[in-house]
Each structure stands twice: as structure tokens, then as C-alpha cells.
Amino acid sequence: MMIGKNQRFGRRQHHTIISQEIIKPSSPTPSHLQTYNLSELDQFIMHYYVPLIFYYPNDKLCSLTLDDKVRKMKESLSQSLTRYYLFAGRLHSPISPYTLCNDEGVVFVEAKHDIQMNMSQHISDDDDTVGQLFVDGLSWWQHSPNKRANLLGVQVNHFACGGIAVAVTISHLIGDACTFGSLMSHWASVARYGSLDHKDVLQFNPHFLQIPATISFRGPPPEAAVLGTPCVNPITRKFVFSNTKLNDLKNKVLALAEGGSTLSMKKPTRVEVLAPLIYKTWAAGFKKSILLFPMNVRNKFVPKQPQTAVGNLISGVLVTTKHESEASLRVLVSKIQKGKMELECAKSLHLTREYMDSAMSRLSKEEGLENYKSFLCSSLCGFPFNKVDFGWGNPVVASLTLGPGKGVGSFLMDTPNGDGIEAWVTLERQDMERFQNDKYLLSFCQN
């Protein structure tokens, strides 16, 4: 249906909502699957939405029209929702320990913009109009005001050049980045191959854990809110680090470790050196700080869980810094590696939740979290977001969009060509001025 809604996009551009409908599963969800219990780890997560946007240029060689592309996305989403039936349901209430898999469907919006696609890619996260690329109410890091909240939203944005951007938001309460990546890969594969039973689609079929019902919504511990304190005056900047520069950084860290350190260290990964570099640069402005480094623990469980396991199968490495000597790259990398080894104990949902509760409780009692500044560094590297191909090629850009209400921290994503890492860093405005002019940090950035 046509929605009469013109809005300002920046100072001179407009966008128009041209259609909105609800996409339901192509076949109904069986009655015995119509309640999905949230796990202990799901209930640890604050209820906010994770927004990703995928940009596809107008390929002159593609025979599909824009209408063909949208129709294909709708049909394949409907088919995918018969497997990922949870996402077509609703959260029963903001404090409910379960969701209703009632096939109410996914909001699917089409919008038309009078700007070029490349202009949209350069709109800053600090510009509130970036939210116009997403379904209303599901674009930011905040709790939905709706009692029966949508769990997934899609908006297809048409640009003047013929390019499109597919903006997707998922409730973090029911899935992490791994879940998000599997869902997008499944949906895109169904669009490409046209069948749920194609061998290249089957590998992305979801694996649902059997979660017993809980009496009440436990929710995250009070200390978790301290680690997620939002910025008062946030600003976001993107920094790009090539693999060559990251290899140089890894070699420097290893050389320091071999120079008489008593701390054990194995060869670090790209993320294991980049996260501490970003954190160290930010933390130089504070006496006491905490780095929270989330980790996928699917392969820690006994038995191991597939990467298509749905839910928040994550834990976190916590690194505290109280003295300048604790903020060296050598020490930070070693602490992250040590923390990752400790996660070997995370062999089940319950043990992982106990580990997180214990770590935060210990920090709260021994350290006094109110005296610390916290920094979240989450990595989306290795997830297939740059390969979400609906049948007209991979996106030229796949990016996380933060928007208002974001907290201090950084998100890491592979560059589109896979030759490096993009770091999206959000800080208080006064801290960003110091951060973005740090000479050591900039020496590893791509020119």
C-alpha cells in the first residue's frame, strides 16, 4: 500500500515511504513450536536492536528490475521464515522469558530517496536522518516501546542511481552476530537458488536449542548496566586498518613479549591486537577503565554447537586497567588471551551464565565499577555480512549503523575486499578529538 509520508533527509534530500507490508512464513509454524523460551544468556542481554545495512549498486548487466529484486526478497524471506520461525513472532512482553512464535510476520518497508547511493554511504551516524533508512522504531540501540515487540525489521531503500540498500534490524534478545549472519546467509541463499531444499541453503538451516521454561525473567545483573553506559555527547568515526599494518602490529607485540616478559603469549590474531590498540588509545585519558570483549562460545560447549545455533551463545572477556603499566599492548593482549582460555569452562549455557555473573560480581565488589570507565569492543570479523548475495552480487558495503543512544566502544568488521578491518569507534566528542589524532594509532591506519 502507498504511505503518504515525505520526510527530510538531511538538509536538501527527501525520502518517501512507498509501501509497507507484513511478510509471514510461507507455511504455518507447528503448534508445538509456538513458544520459544529464552536462554539464560539471552536474558543476560539488554533488549535493543542491532541494525545492519547492505548496499547494492545498479548493475547494468543484471536482468532483474528493481521490482523483480524486491519481489524475490519478499518471497525468499517468507520461505526462510518457515525455518527461522522465531523471527516472525513477537516478544510477549518486555519482561517475558519467552517469545511467541505466532507467525505475525516481519515488517517489510520500501522507501525511495532522491539522493545517490554513494551519498547515503557517507551519511554520518551522528546524523539523525540515518534512521530513515530503517524501519521506524527498530533502528536504534534501545528497547522497543511496544509491549509485543517485533523481532526483525526490513527496509529496502531505492536511490536515484538505481542502487538499493537493504537495512535489516534484529532484536539482540533472540540472537547474536552469529545468529544474524546465519539468518542473512539463509535468506540470501533461498533468493539465489529458489528452494529451501537446495544443498547450499541447507547448510544455513537454524539449530534451535531446547531451553526449559524459566519461572521469571532474570535479566542482566545490575553491574551489566554499568558496562553499557551510553555516551552523553557521542560521535562515531570509522578507521581502516589493512592486514599489512595489522601484521606489523602483531610482530611488534610478539617482539615485546619475547623481550623478557614473564607473561605467556601465543601469536595473536588481528582482532587480538587491534582491540587492545583501540582500547589503549581511548583509555589513556582515564585512570581506571574496563575493556569488555564479547566472544562466540558455540565451539566451547559439550557437545559443540553449530555456528547456525540460534541465540546469544556469547560470553565476555573483561580486562581492567588501573595503572599505566597495565595498559601496554603486550599486557593487554596477554590478558585477552588468558581470558579466552578461561572461557574453556563455558561448556553449557548455565556454566557460561555463571561465569559472566561471577566475573561481573567480582568486579563490582572488588573494584567498585562506579569508579571505572568502560569500553565495549565487539568483533563482527569472520561473519558473512560482505557475502550476502540475493542473486545480484555481494554488497559493495555492509556496515553496522549505530545512531543515537550508543555507548562508548568499537565494532570491528572485515573490509569489503577482506584485506583489513574497519573499526567503527564511538566516543564522547571531547575524547574523540584526542583519539583520532593519536600518532601511534594513526601509524597503523590505512591512508
Coordinates of C-alpha atoms in Angstrom, one line a residue:
M1 CA 0.0 0.0 0.0
M2 CA 1.1 3.6 -0.6
I3 CA 2.1 5.6 2.5
G4 CA 1.7 9.3 2.2
K5 CA 4.8 10.3 4.1
N6 CA 7.5 12.6 2.8
Q7 CA 10.4 13.5 5.2
R8 CA 13.5 15.5 5.1
F9 CA 16.7 13.5 4.5
G10 CA 19.5 15.8 5.7
R11 CA 19.0 19.5 4.6
R12 CA 18.1 19.1 1.0
Q13 CA 17.1 15.5 0.3
H14 CA 13.8 13.8 0.8
H15 CA 12.7 10.2 1.3
T16 CA 9.3 8.7 0.8
I17 CA 7.8 5.5 2.2
I18 CA 6.2 3.9 -0.9
S19 CA 5.0 0.7 0.6
Q20 CA 4.7 -1.3 3.8
E21 CA 3.5 -4.8 4.4
I22 CA 3.9 -7.8 6.7
I23 CA 5.8 -10.8 5.4
K24 CA 4.7 -14.1 7.0
P25 CA 6.1 -17.6 6.8
S26 CA 5.1 -19.4 3.7
S27 CA 3.8 -22.3 5.8
P28 CA 2.4 -22.0 9.4
T29 CA 4.6 -22.8 12.4
P30 CA 3.5 -26.1 14.1
S31 CA 1.6 -25.7 17.3
H32 CA 4.3 -27.4 19.4
L33 CA 6.9 -24.7 18.3
Q34 CA 4.8 -21.7 19.0
T35 CA 6.6 -20.8 22.3
Y36 CA 10.3 -20.2 22.3
N37 CA 12.0 -20.0 25.7
L38 CA 14.8 -17.5 26.1
S39 CA 18.0 -19.0 27.5
E40 CA 19.9 -17.8 30.5
L41 CA 22.3 -16.0 28.1
D42 CA 19.5 -14.4 26.1
Q43 CA 18.2 -13.0 29.3
F44 CA 21.6 -11.5 30.1
I45 CA 21.2 -9.2 27.1
M46 CA 19.6 -5.8 27.2
H47 CA 16.7 -5.6 24.7
Y48 CA 18.0 -3.5 21.9
Y49 CA 18.2 -3.8 18.2
V50 CA 21.2 -4.4 16.0
P51 CA 21.0 -2.6 12.7
L52 CA 23.0 -3.6 9.6
I53 CA 22.7 -2.1 6.1
F54 CA 23.8 -3.7 2.8
Y55 CA 24.4 -1.6 -0.3
Y56 CA 24.0 -3.0 -3.8
P57 CA 24.8 -0.8 -6.8
N58 CA 22.8 -0.7 -10.0
D59 CA 24.3 -3.4 -12.1
K60 CA 23.6 -2.7 -15.8
L61 CA 24.3 -6.4 -16.7
C62 CA 21.6 -7.7 -14.2
S63 CA 18.4 -8.6 -16.0
L64 CA 16.3 -8.1 -12.8
T65 CA 14.3 -4.9 -12.4
L66 CA 14.0 -3.2 -9.0
D67 CA 10.5 -4.6 -8.7
D68 CA 11.9 -8.1 -9.5
K69 CA 14.5 -7.8 -6.8
V70 CA 12.0 -6.7 -4.2
R71 CA 9.6 -9.4 -5.1
K72 CA 12.4 -12.0 -4.9
M73 CA 13.4 -10.7 -1.5
K74 CA 9.9 -10.9 -0.2
E75 CA 9.2 -14.4 -1.5
S76 CA 12.6 -15.8 -0.2
L77 CA 12.1 -14.1 3.2
S78 CA 8.7 -15.7 3.5
Q79 CA 10.2 -19.1 2.7
S80 CA 13.1 -18.5 5.1
L81 CA 10.8 -17.7 7.9
T82 CA 9.4 -21.3 7.9
R83 CA 12.9 -22.3 9.1
Y84 CA 13.6 -19.1 11.2
Y85 CA 10.1 -19.1 12.5
L86 CA 11.2 -17.3 15.7
F87 CA 11.8 -14.1 13.9
A88 CA 8.2 -13.9 12.6
G89 CA 7.0 -13.9 16.2
R90 CA 6.7 -11.4 18.9
L91 CA 8.1 -10.8 22.3
H92 CA 5.2 -11.5 24.7
S93 CA 6.2 -8.5 26.9
P94 CA 9.3 -6.5 27.7
I95 CA 9.9 -8.7 30.8
S96 CA 8.8 -12.1 29.4
P97 CA 11.2 -15.1 29.5
Y98 CA 9.8 -16.4 26.2
T99 CA 8.7 -15.2 22.7
L100 CA 5.5 -16.1 20.8
C101 CA 6.2 -17.9 17.5
N102 CA 2.8 -16.9 16.2
D103 CA 3.6 -16.0 12.6
E104 CA 2.6 -12.4 13.0
G105 CA 5.3 -11.7 10.5
V106 CA 8.1 -9.3 9.7
V107 CA 7.6 -5.6 8.8
F108 CA 8.9 -5.0 5.2
V109 CA 9.1 -1.4 4.1
E110 CA 10.1 0.1 0.7
A111 CA 11.4 3.7 0.7
K112 CA 12.6 6.0 -2.2
H113 CA 15.3 8.5 -1.7
D114 CA 16.2 11.3 -4.1
I115 CA 20.0 11.1 -3.5
Q116 CA 22.7 8.9 -5.0
M117 CA 23.6 5.7 -3.1
N118 CA 27.2 6.8 -2.6
M119 CA 25.9 9.9 -0.8
S120 CA 23.9 7.7 1.6
Q121 CA 27.0 5.6 2.4
H122 CA 28.7 8.7 3.7
I123 CA 26.0 10.0 5.9
S124 CA 27.4 10.1 9.4
D125 CA 26.0 8.0 12.2
D126 CA 25.8 11.3 14.1
D127 CA 23.2 12.5 11.6
D128 CA 19.7 11.5 12.9
T129 CA 18.4 11.2 9.4
V130 CA 20.4 7.9 9.0
G131 CA 17.4 6.3 10.9
Q132 CA 15.2 7.0 7.9
L133 CA 17.0 4.1 6.2
F134 CA 15.5 1.7 8.7
V135 CA 12.0 0.5 9.7
D136 CA 10.6 3.0 12.3
G137 CA 11.2 2.1 15.9
L138 CA 13.7 -0.7 15.1
S139 CA 16.8 1.2 14.1
W140 CA 18.5 2.2 17.3
W141 CA 20.1 0.6 20.4
Q142 CA 17.1 0.9 22.6
H143 CA 14.1 -1.0 23.9
S144 CA 11.0 -1.0 21.8
P145 CA 8.1 0.8 23.4
N146 CA 5.8 -1.8 22.0
K147 CA 4.6 -4.5 24.5
R148 CA 4.6 -7.1 21.8
A149 CA 7.8 -6.1 20.1
N150 CA 8.8 -7.0 16.6
L151 CA 11.9 -9.1 16.5
L152 CA 13.0 -8.4 12.9
G153 CA 12.5 -5.5 10.5
V154 CA 13.5 -4.9 6.9
Q155 CA 13.6 -1.8 4.7
V156 CA 14.6 -1.7 1.1
N157 CA 15.8 1.7 0.1
H158 CA 15.8 2.8 -3.6
F159 CA 18.2 5.5 -4.7
A160 CA 18.2 7.9 -7.6
C161 CA 21.0 6.0 -9.3
G162 CA 19.1 2.7 -9.3
G163 CA 21.1 1.2 -6.4
I164 CA 19.4 -0.2 -3.3
A165 CA 20.3 -0.6 0.3
V166 CA 18.7 -3.4 2.4
A167 CA 18.5 -2.3 6.0
V168 CA 17.9 -5.1 8.5
T169 CA 17.4 -4.9 12.3
I170 CA 17.2 -7.8 14.7
S171 CA 16.4 -7.9 18.3
H172 CA 19.6 -8.8 20.2
L173 CA 17.4 -10.5 22.8
I174 CA 17.0 -13.5 20.5
G175 CA 20.3 -13.7 18.7
D176 CA 23.9 -12.5 18.4
A177 CA 26.0 -11.6 15.4
C178 CA 26.4 -15.3 14.5
T179 CA 22.7 -15.8 14.5
F180 CA 22.3 -12.6 12.4
G181 CA 24.9 -13.8 9.9
S182 CA 23.3 -17.2 9.5
L183 CA 19.8 -15.7 9.0
M184 CA 21.1 -13.3 6.3
S185 CA 23.0 -16.1 4.6
H186 CA 20.0 -18.4 4.6
W187 CA 17.6 -15.7 3.3
A188 CA 20.0 -14.7 0.5
S189 CA 20.7 -18.3 -0.5
V190 CA 17.0 -19.0 -0.8
A191 CA 16.7 -15.9 -3.0
R192 CA 19.6 -17.1 -5.2
Y193 CA 18.6 -20.8 -5.5
G194 CA 14.9 -20.5 -5.1
S195 CA 14.5 -23.6 -2.9
L196 CA 14.7 -24.4 0.8
D197 CA 16.0 -27.8 0.0
H198 CA 18.9 -26.7 -2.2
K199 CA 22.2 -28.1 -0.7
D200 CA 23.7 -24.6 -0.5
V201 CA 20.7 -23.4 1.5
L202 CA 20.6 -26.4 3.9
Q203 CA 24.0 -25.6 5.4
F204 CA 22.4 -22.4 6.9
N205 CA 19.4 -24.1 8.4
P206 CA 19.0 -22.9 12.0
H207 CA 19.7 -25.1 15.0
F208 CA 17.4 -24.3 17.9
L209 CA 18.5 -25.2 21.4
Q210 CA 16.0 -26.9 23.7
I211 CA 15.6 -24.4 26.5
P212 CA 13.5 -25.3 29.6
A213 CA 10.9 -22.7 30.7
T214 CA 12.1 -20.3 33.5
I215 CA 9.8 -19.1 36.2
S216 CA 10.5 -15.4 35.6
F217 CA 12.7 -13.1 33.6
R218 CA 16.0 -13.0 35.4
G219 CA 17.5 -10.3 33.3
P220 CA 21.1 -9.0 33.3
P221 CA 22.7 -8.3 36.7
P222 CA 22.8 -4.7 37.8
E223 CA 26.5 -4.5 37.1
A224 CA 25.9 -5.1 33.4
A225 CA 24.3 -1.7 33.1
V226 CA 27.5 0.0 34.2
L227 CA 29.4 -1.6 31.4
G228 CA 26.8 -0.3 28.9
T229 CA 26.7 3.3 29.9
P230 CA 25.7 5.4 26.9
C231 CA 27.6 8.5 25.7
V232 CA 26.3 11.9 26.7
N233 CA 27.6 13.6 23.6
P234 CA 28.5 10.7 21.2
I235 CA 30.4 10.9 17.9
T236 CA 31.3 8.0 15.6
R237 CA 34.3 7.7 13.3
K238 CA 35.5 4.9 11.0
F239 CA 39.2 3.8 11.0
V240 CA 40.5 1.3 8.5
F241 CA 43.5 -1.0 9.3
S242 CA 45.0 -3.0 6.4
N243 CA 46.1 -6.6 7.0
T244 CA 49.7 -5.5 6.3
K245 CA 49.6 -2.9 9.0
L246 CA 47.9 -5.4 11.4
N247 CA 50.7 -7.9 10.7
D248 CA 53.2 -5.2 11.6
L249 CA 51.3 -4.6 14.8
K250 CA 51.3 -8.4 15.6
N251 CA 55.1 -8.5 15.1
K252 CA 55.7 -5.6 17.4
V253 CA 53.6 -7.2 20.1
L254 CA 55.4 -10.5 19.8
A255 CA 58.8 -8.8 19.8
L256 CA 57.8 -7.0 23.1
A257 CA 56.6 -10.4 24.6
E258 CA 59.9 -12.0 23.7
G259 CA 61.9 -9.2 25.3
G260 CA 61.9 -10.6 28.8
S261 CA 58.2 -10.7 29.6
T262 CA 57.0 -13.2 32.2
L263 CA 53.6 -13.2 30.5
S264 CA 52.9 -16.1 28.2
M265 CA 51.6 -15.3 24.7
K266 CA 50.9 -17.1 21.6
K267 CA 50.8 -15.5 18.1
P268 CA 47.9 -13.1 18.4
T269 CA 45.1 -12.7 15.8
R270 CA 44.3 -9.4 14.0
V271 CA 41.4 -8.7 16.4
E272 CA 43.5 -9.6 19.5
V273 CA 45.9 -6.8 18.7
L274 CA 43.5 -4.3 17.2
A275 CA 41.0 -4.3 20.0
P276 CA 43.7 -3.5 22.7
L277 CA 45.2 -0.8 20.4
I278 CA 41.9 1.0 20.2
Y279 CA 41.1 0.5 23.9
K280 CA 44.6 1.6 24.9
T281 CA 44.3 4.8 22.9
W282 CA 41.0 5.6 24.4
A283 CA 41.9 4.6 28.0
A284 CA 44.9 6.9 28.1
G285 CA 42.5 9.6 29.2
F286 CA 41.4 7.8 32.3
K287 CA 42.9 6.4 35.5
K288 CA 40.7 3.3 35.7
S289 CA 39.0 1.6 32.8
I290 CA 37.5 -1.7 31.7
L291 CA 37.6 -3.5 28.3
L292 CA 34.7 -5.8 27.6
F293 CA 35.5 -8.2 24.7
P294 CA 32.5 -10.5 23.8
M295 CA 33.3 -14.0 22.4
N296 CA 31.3 -16.6 20.5
V297 CA 31.3 -19.8 22.7
R298 CA 29.5 -22.2 20.4
N299 CA 32.6 -24.3 20.0
K300 CA 33.2 -24.4 23.7
F301 CA 30.1 -26.3 24.5
V302 CA 29.9 -30.0 25.1
P303 CA 28.8 -31.1 22.7
K304 CA 29.9 -28.3 20.4
Q305 CA 27.1 -26.3 18.9
P306 CA 27.0 -25.5 15.1
Q307 CA 27.5 -21.9 14.0
T308 CA 23.9 -21.8 13.0
A309 CA 22.8 -22.3 16.6
V310 CA 20.2 -19.6 17.3
G311 CA 20.5 -17.3 20.3
N312 CA 23.1 -15.4 22.3
L313 CA 25.8 -18.0 22.7
I314 CA 28.4 -15.5 23.8
S315 CA 30.5 -14.7 26.9
G316 CA 32.9 -11.9 27.6
V317 CA 36.5 -11.3 28.5
L318 CA 36.9 -8.5 31.0
V319 CA 40.2 -6.6 31.3
T320 CA 40.7 -4.0 33.9
T321 CA 43.3 -1.2 33.7
K322 CA 44.3 0.6 36.9
H323 CA 47.9 1.6 36.2
E324 CA 49.8 2.8 33.2
S325 CA 51.9 -0.4 33.3
E326 CA 48.7 -2.5 32.7
A327 CA 47.8 -0.5 29.6
S328 CA 50.7 -1.7 27.4
L329 CA 49.8 -3.6 24.3
R330 CA 51.8 -6.6 25.5
V331 CA 49.9 -6.8 28.8
L332 CA 46.5 -6.2 27.2
V333 CA 47.0 -8.9 24.5
S334 CA 48.2 -11.4 27.1
K335 CA 45.2 -10.7 29.3
I336 CA 42.7 -11.1 26.5
Q337 CA 44.3 -14.5 25.5
K338 CA 44.2 -15.6 29.2
G339 CA 40.6 -14.6 29.4
K340 CA 39.8 -16.6 26.2
M341 CA 41.5 -19.6 27.7
E342 CA 39.3 -19.3 30.9
L343 CA 36.2 -19.5 28.7
E344 CA 37.1 -23.1 28.1
C345 CA 34.9 -23.7 31.2
A346 CA 31.9 -22.4 29.3
K347 CA 30.7 -25.8 28.4
S348 CA 27.0 -25.1 28.6
L349 CA 24.5 -22.2 28.7
H350 CA 24.3 -22.4 32.5
L351 CA 28.0 -22.5 33.1
T352 CA 28.6 -19.6 30.7
R353 CA 25.9 -17.6 32.5
E354 CA 27.5 -18.4 35.9
Y355 CA 30.9 -17.4 34.6
M356 CA 29.6 -14.0 33.4
D357 CA 27.7 -13.4 36.6
S358 CA 30.7 -14.3 38.7
A359 CA 33.1 -12.1 36.7
M360 CA 30.8 -9.0 36.9
S361 CA 30.0 -9.6 40.6
R362 CA 33.7 -9.9 41.4
L363 CA 34.5 -6.7 39.6
S364 CA 31.6 -4.9 41.3
K365 CA 32.7 -6.0 44.8
E366 CA 36.5 -5.8 44.5
E367 CA 36.9 -2.9 42.1
G368 CA 33.9 -0.7 42.5
L369 CA 32.6 -0.4 39.0
E370 CA 31.3 3.1 39.5
N371 CA 34.9 4.3 39.6
Y372 CA 35.7 2.8 36.2
K373 CA 35.1 3.9 32.6
S374 CA 34.0 1.0 30.4
F375 CA 34.7 0.3 26.7
L376 CA 32.9 -2.4 24.7
C377 CA 34.9 -3.8 21.7
S378 CA 32.8 -6.3 19.7
S379 CA 34.1 -8.1 16.6
L380 CA 32.0 -9.0 13.6
C381 CA 35.0 -10.1 11.7
G382 CA 34.7 -13.5 10.0
F383 CA 30.9 -13.3 9.8
P384 CA 29.5 -13.5 6.2
F385 CA 28.0 -10.0 6.0
N386 CA 30.1 -9.0 3.0
K387 CA 28.8 -12.0 1.1
V388 CA 25.0 -11.6 1.4
D389 CA 24.2 -12.2 -2.3
F390 CA 20.4 -12.2 -3.1
G391 CA 21.2 -13.0 -6.8
W392 CA 22.7 -9.7 -8.0
G393 CA 26.2 -9.9 -6.4
N394 CA 27.7 -9.2 -3.0
P395 CA 27.1 -5.8 -1.3
V396 CA 29.8 -3.1 -2.1
V397 CA 29.4 -2.1 1.6
A398 CA 27.9 -3.9 4.6
S399 CA 28.1 -1.8 7.7
L400 CA 26.7 -1.5 11.2
T401 CA 24.8 1.7 11.9
L402 CA 24.8 2.9 15.5
G403 CA 22.8 6.0 15.7
P404 CA 21.6 7.8 18.9
G405 CA 21.8 6.2 22.3
K406 CA 25.0 4.4 21.6
G407 CA 27.6 3.7 24.2
V408 CA 31.4 4.1 24.3
G409 CA 33.1 1.4 22.3
S410 CA 34.0 0.0 18.9
F411 CA 32.7 -2.5 16.4
L412 CA 35.1 -4.3 14.1
M413 CA 34.1 -5.6 10.6
D414 CA 36.1 -7.0 7.7
T415 CA 36.6 -4.6 4.9
P416 CA 34.6 -5.4 1.8
N417 CA 37.6 -6.8 0.0
G418 CA 38.7 -8.7 3.0
D419 CA 42.1 -7.0 3.1
G420 CA 41.7 -5.4 6.5
I421 CA 39.4 -4.4 9.3
E422 CA 37.1 -1.4 9.6
A423 CA 36.8 -0.1 13.2
W424 CA 33.7 1.9 13.9
V425 CA 34.6 3.8 17.1
T426 CA 32.0 5.8 19.3
L427 CA 33.3 8.1 22.0
E428 CA 32.4 11.2 23.8
R429 CA 33.0 14.1 21.5
Q430 CA 35.8 15.6 23.6
D431 CA 37.6 12.2 23.8
M432 CA 37.4 11.6 20.0
E433 CA 39.5 14.7 19.3
R434 CA 42.3 13.2 21.3
F435 CA 41.7 9.7 19.9
Q436 CA 41.7 10.5 16.2
N437 CA 44.9 12.5 16.5
D438 CA 46.9 9.8 18.3
K439 CA 50.1 9.3 16.2
Y440 CA 50.7 5.7 17.2
L441 CA 47.2 4.7 16.3
L442 CA 47.3 6.5 13.0
S443 CA 50.6 4.8 12.1
F444 CA 48.6 1.6 11.7
C445 CA 45.7 3.2 9.9
Q446 CA 45.2 3.0 6.1
N447 CA 46.0 6.2 4.3

